[in-house]
Amino acid sequence: MEKIYNKLVRDKIPEIIISNGEEPIFTVLSDYEYKKELELKLMEEYNEVINSSGADRLEELADMIEIIKALANTQGKTLNDVIYIADKKALERGGFNNKIYLKKVLKK
């Protein structure tokens, strides 16, 4: 029996499948395909974050960070580079800690 996945998986998944006595059928993506699959994976993880809670949500957020790390790497950057930019934006424009929900802006 076979199960079709057709999605990007973590690097050790083929080894895990083999250790379970099964045979993984996979390919290595081109740089372009890899970037596109990372983008799809980010959306998949986003949906999993939205639909989870508690410790499960933390696991899904960790998965999102792993995808963000890989996407940054496709740009020749690291997660630290992304965090630096996020921190800089927070200093300049603030974060999201004050729960501000802007309804509208009135022209003077």
XYZ file of N, CA, C and O in Angstrom:
432
model
N 0.838 -1.173 0.000
C 0.000 0.000 0.000
C 0.888 1.244 0.000
O 1.947 1.263 0.604
N 0.438 2.296 -0.694
C 1.217 3.523 -0.730
C 0.377 4.700 -0.265
O -0.848 4.686 -0.348
N 1.072 5.697 0.263
C 0.422 6.947 0.656
C 1.147 8.072 -0.066
O 2.372 8.173 0.020
N 0.412 8.902 -0.786
C 0.978 9.994 -1.573
C 1.077 11.246 -0.701
O 0.102 11.630 -0.053
N 2.226 11.894 -0.708
C 2.437 13.117 0.057
C 2.648 14.334 -0.848
O 2.049 15.368 -0.636
N 3.575 14.230 -1.795
C 3.885 15.329 -2.704
C 4.066 16.655 -1.970
O 3.388 17.641 -2.241
N 4.988 16.667 -1.001
C 5.276 17.898 -0.277
C 6.697 17.872 0.264
O 7.310 16.813 0.401
N 7.216 19.041 0.542
C 8.530 19.190 1.151
C 8.491 18.650 2.572
O 7.549 18.917 3.318
N 9.506 17.864 2.927
C 9.592 17.302 4.276
C 10.969 17.592 4.865
O 11.909 17.937 4.151
N 11.075 17.433 6.160
C 12.353 17.634 6.848
C 13.396 16.619 6.365
O 13.056 15.522 5.918
N 14.657 17.000 6.499
C 15.770 16.238 5.934
C 15.872 14.788 6.407
O 16.306 13.922 5.643
N 15.487 14.511 7.633
C 15.654 13.156 8.168
C 14.432 12.258 7.955
O 14.454 11.093 8.355
N 13.407 12.776 7.322
C 12.186 11.986 7.121
C 12.449 10.707 6.306
O 11.973 9.636 6.691
N 13.232 10.763 5.207
C 13.501 9.494 4.502
C 14.150 8.429 5.394
O 13.776 7.260 5.338
N 15.094 8.844 6.249
C 15.737 7.899 7.175
C 14.719 7.307 8.158
O 14.770 6.108 8.463
N 13.837 8.143 8.643
C 12.816 7.682 9.585
C 11.888 6.677 8.914
O 11.535 5.644 9.500
N 11.518 6.957 7.663
C 10.651 6.042 6.908
C 11.341 4.689 6.727
O 10.741 3.632 6.938
N 12.626 4.723 6.371
C 13.391 3.484 6.186
C 13.471 2.706 7.498
O 13.301 1.482 7.517
N 13.695 3.430 8.608
C 13.799 2.747 9.908
C 12.473 2.111 10.320
O 12.454 1.207 11.153
N 11.383 2.565 9.716
C 10.063 1.976 9.968
C 9.757 0.832 9.002
O 8.631 0.329 8.965
N 10.778 0.421 8.215
C 10.606 -0.704 7.308
C 9.858 -0.352 6.032
O 9.381 -1.245 5.334
N 9.769 0.927 5.714
C 9.095 1.358 4.490
C 10.099 1.972 3.530
O 11.251 2.239 3.901
N 9.688 2.200 2.303
C 10.573 2.741 1.277
C 10.089 4.120 0.834
O 9.013 4.243 0.247
N 10.893 5.170 1.096
C 10.504 6.500 0.641
C 10.870 6.706 -0.832
O 11.939 6.303 -1.267
N 9.970 7.274 -1.589
C 10.249 7.652 -2.971
C 10.273 9.177 -2.978
O 9.262 9.821 -2.706
N 11.443 9.751 -3.285
C 11.582 11.208 -3.213
C 12.532 11.704 -4.282
O 13.202 10.925 -4.954
N 12.586 13.014 -4.436
C 13.508 13.665 -5.349
C 14.094 14.870 -4.632
O 13.540 15.343 -3.642
N 15.213 15.353 -5.135
C 15.815 16.577 -4.609
C 15.419 17.710 -5.554
O 15.581 17.601 -6.772
N 14.879 18.775 -4.984
C 14.334 19.873 -5.774
C 15.421 20.816 -6.294
O 16.480 20.945 -5.673
N 15.114 21.499 -7.384
C 15.971 22.589 -7.848
C 15.808 23.761 -6.877
O 14.885 23.784 -6.054
N 16.683 24.741 -6.962
C 16.579 25.910 -6.088
C 15.225 26.600 -6.248
O 14.606 27.000 -5.261
N 14.769 26.752 -7.480
C 13.485 27.400 -7.746
C 12.335 26.588 -7.140
O 11.480 27.140 -6.454
N 12.324 25.276 -7.375
C 11.276 24.407 -6.829
C 11.306 24.423 -5.295
O 10.254 24.457 -4.655
N 12.508 24.413 -4.736
C 12.679 24.424 -3.286
C 12.051 25.670 -2.674
O 11.294 25.590 -1.712
N 12.349 26.835 -3.262
C 11.788 28.090 -2.747
C 10.269 28.070 -2.822
O 9.581 28.453 -1.870
N 9.713 27.599 -3.925
C 8.258 27.529 -4.078
C 7.645 26.568 -3.058
O 6.604 26.858 -2.466
N 8.277 25.436 -2.834
C 7.771 24.465 -1.868
C 7.890 24.991 -0.435
O 7.025 24.716 0.398
N 8.943 25.756 -0.145
C 9.054 26.389 1.174
C 7.906 27.368 1.391
O 7.335 27.436 2.484
N 7.562 28.107 0.355
C 6.449 29.059 0.463
C 5.132 28.321 0.722
O 4.329 28.740 1.563
N 4.922 27.213 0.027
C 3.722 26.404 0.275
C 3.738 25.824 1.689
O 2.706 25.790 2.365
N 4.902 25.386 2.128
C 5.047 24.810 3.466
C 4.767 25.870 4.534
O 4.162 25.566 5.567
N 5.171 27.106 4.280
C 4.894 28.187 5.223
C 3.392 28.389 5.382
O 2.897 28.557 6.499
N 2.666 28.323 4.287
C 1.207 28.440 4.351
C 0.603 27.247 5.097
O -0.326 27.411 5.891
N 1.117 26.059 4.852
C 0.642 24.860 5.566
C 0.858 25.015 7.067
O -0.046 24.760 7.870
N 2.051 25.458 7.441
C 2.359 25.631 8.865
C 1.517 26.748 9.466
O 1.077 26.642 10.621
N 1.277 27.806 8.714
C 0.421 28.899 9.187
C -0.957 28.347 9.564
O -1.477 28.639 10.644
N -1.536 27.559 8.677
C -2.855 26.981 8.951
C -2.823 26.078 10.176
O -3.776 26.062 10.961
N -1.736 25.346 10.351
C -1.617 24.483 11.523
C -1.498 25.312 12.801
O -2.045 24.931 13.838
N -0.804 26.458 12.746
C -0.723 27.348 13.907
C -2.106 27.861 14.263
O -2.527 27.830 15.422
N -2.843 28.326 13.271
C -4.165 28.896 13.493
C -5.115 27.868 14.105
O -5.951 28.207 14.941
N -4.968 26.617 13.732
C -5.878 25.567 14.190
C -5.367 24.793 15.403
O -5.913 23.743 15.737
N -4.339 25.301 16.062
C -3.787 24.603 17.224
C -3.840 25.501 18.451
O -4.112 26.692 18.358
N -3.553 24.900 19.612
C -3.506 25.668 20.852
C -2.549 24.997 21.819
O -2.110 23.860 21.603
N -2.224 25.705 22.884
C -1.368 25.154 23.928
C -0.006 24.728 23.416
O 0.603 25.407 22.597
N 0.471 23.585 23.905
C 1.785 23.074 23.513
C 1.837 22.764 22.021
O 2.885 22.933 21.386
N 0.711 22.329 21.453
C 0.674 22.060 20.011
C 0.964 23.322 19.214
O 1.656 23.290 18.198
N 0.439 24.456 19.682
C 0.679 25.720 18.977
C 2.163 26.061 19.007
O 2.714 26.513 18.005
N 2.822 25.832 20.131
C 4.257 26.099 20.202
C 5.029 25.225 19.224
O 5.985 25.677 18.591
N 4.629 23.969 19.095
C 5.262 23.064 18.125
C 5.096 23.604 16.702
O 6.040 23.583 15.908
N 3.899 24.064 16.387
C 3.633 24.585 15.037
C 4.386 25.892 14.799
O 4.883 26.129 13.693
N 4.480 26.742 15.815
C 5.275 27.969 15.678
C 6.746 27.634 15.439
O 7.417 28.288 14.640
N 7.239 26.596 16.132
C 8.617 26.153 15.921
C 8.809 25.681 14.480
O 9.842 25.962 13.860
N 7.804 24.983 13.933
C 7.882 24.554 12.535
C 7.938 25.765 11.604
O 8.681 25.773 10.619
N 7.161 26.799 11.915
C 7.194 28.017 11.095
C 8.581 28.652 11.126
O 9.083 29.107 10.100
N 9.192 28.670 12.309
C 10.538 29.244 12.412
C 11.516 28.460 11.549
O 12.377 29.040 10.890
N 11.385 27.143 11.531
C 12.279 26.316 10.702
C 12.119 26.673 9.224
O 13.103 26.768 8.482
N 10.895 26.900 8.789
C 10.645 27.294 7.398
C 11.207 28.689 7.142
O 11.825 28.940 6.096
N 11.026 29.609 8.081
C 11.565 30.961 7.926
C 13.087 30.913 7.835
O 13.693 31.628 7.029
N 13.723 30.069 8.639
C 15.173 29.898 8.564
C 15.585 29.448 7.162
O 16.539 29.971 6.584
N 14.869 28.466 6.631
C 15.204 27.946 5.298
C 14.962 29.001 4.217
O 15.766 29.138 3.290
N 13.864 29.759 4.328
C 13.596 30.815 3.346
C 14.664 31.903 3.418
O 15.103 32.409 2.376
N 15.081 32.270 4.619
C 16.150 33.263 4.755
C 17.422 32.751 4.098
O 18.120 33.504 3.396
N 17.695 31.466 4.274
C 18.883 30.859 3.674
C 18.858 30.931 2.158
O 19.903 31.085 1.529
N 17.662 30.850 1.551
C 17.583 30.961 0.079
C 17.978 32.363 -0.381
O 18.283 32.564 -1.560
N 17.968 33.329 0.545
C 18.379 34.701 0.249
C 19.811 34.978 0.723
O 20.253 36.126 0.742
N 20.490 33.922 1.158
C 21.850 34.085 1.661
C 21.883 34.730 3.044
O 22.900 35.309 3.435
N 20.789 34.633 3.785
C 20.678 35.238 5.109
C 20.376 34.173 6.146
O 20.124 33.018 5.812
N 20.391 34.576 7.416
C 20.131 33.651 8.516
C 18.913 34.118 9.304
O 18.430 35.242 9.119
N 18.469 33.272 10.221
C 17.383 33.660 11.113
C 17.793 34.886 11.930
O 16.977 35.766 12.185
N 19.058 34.963 12.317
C 19.530 36.136 13.060
C 19.374 37.417 12.247
O 19.066 38.470 12.810
N 19.586 37.333 10.922
C 19.378 38.496 10.059
C 17.911 38.913 10.079
O 17.590 40.103 10.148
N 17.016 37.937 10.031
C 15.571 38.215 10.070
C 15.199 38.837 11.406
O 14.463 39.835 11.463
N 15.725 38.289 12.491
C 15.425 38.810 13.822
C 15.971 40.227 13.979
O 15.309 41.098 14.562
N 17.148 40.489 13.440
C 17.720 41.843 13.487
C 16.782 42.840 12.806
O 16.501 43.914 13.353
N 16.284 42.488 11.635
C 15.367 43.369 10.908
C 14.065 43.548 11.692
O 13.528 44.654 11.794
N 13.556 42.461 12.275
C 12.327 42.544 13.081
C 12.537 43.461 14.281
O 11.672 44.296 14.595
N 13.679 43.322 14.955
C 13.971 44.166 16.115
C 14.094 45.632 15.711
O 13.618 46.532 16.420
N 14.736 45.885 14.574
C 14.891 47.257 14.069
C 13.515 47.860 13.773
O 13.239 49.008 14.136
N 12.639 47.098 13.122
C 11.283 47.583 12.833
C 10.513 47.839 14.123
O 9.760 48.817 14.219
N 10.701 46.983 15.119
C 10.017 47.169 16.401
C 10.473 48.460 17.071
O 9.655 49.169 17.661
N 11.753 48.772 16.983
C 12.255 50.022 17.552
C 11.676 51.234 16.817
O 11.332 52.233 17.438
N 11.592 51.141 15.494
C 11.130 52.268 14.685
C 9.607 52.425 14.702
O 9.099 53.542 14.739
N 8.868 51.334 14.658
C 7.418 51.380 14.490
C 6.642 50.721 15.629
O 5.425 50.754 15.657
N 7.371 50.089 16.530
C 6.738 49.384 17.639
C 6.478 47.933 17.288
O 6.638 47.517 16.145
N 6.063 47.189 18.304
C 5.706 45.784 18.103
C 4.194 45.654 18.063
O 3.512 46.557 17.565
N 3.697 44.574 18.594
C 2.253 44.328 18.635
C 1.783 44.043 20.066
O 0.731 43.461 20.271
N 2.566 44.479 21.036
C 2.286 44.169 22.437
C 1.109 44.935 23.028
O 0.483 44.472 23.970
N 0.814 46.123 22.499
C -0.237 46.960 23.073
C -1.630 46.660 22.521
O -2.584 47.348 22.864
N -1.730 45.676 21.659
C -3.024 45.192 21.148
C -3.827 46.279 20.436
O -5.055 46.289 20.478
N -3.143 47.206 19.763
C -3.812 48.321 19.095
C -4.461 47.835 17.804
O -3.807 47.236 16.950
N -5.748 48.115 17.673
C -6.538 47.746 16.494
C -7.035 49.043 15.867
O -7.931 49.689 16.367
N -6.405 49.467 14.772
C -6.731 50.736 14.125
C -8.008 50.591 13.316
O -8.088 49.774 12.398
N -9.008 51.365 13.653
C -10.287 51.301 12.960
C -10.307 52.172 11.729
O -10.769 51.767 10.657
N -9.836 53.427 11.840
C -9.794 54.310 10.683
C -8.960 55.531 11.025
O -8.590 55.750 12.178
N -8.667 56.328 10.019
C -7.938 57.579 10.181
C -8.782 58.685 9.553
O -9.216 58.549 8.397
N -9.028 59.735 10.300
C -9.822 60.850 9.808
C -8.888 61.925 9.229
O -7.875 62.259 9.828
N -9.224 62.425 8.060
C -8.467 63.510 7.437
C -8.767 64.812 8.154
O -9.907 65.071 8.521
N -7.765 65.641 8.346
C -7.975 66.957 8.986
C -8.041 68.043 7.935
O -7.481 67.977 6.903
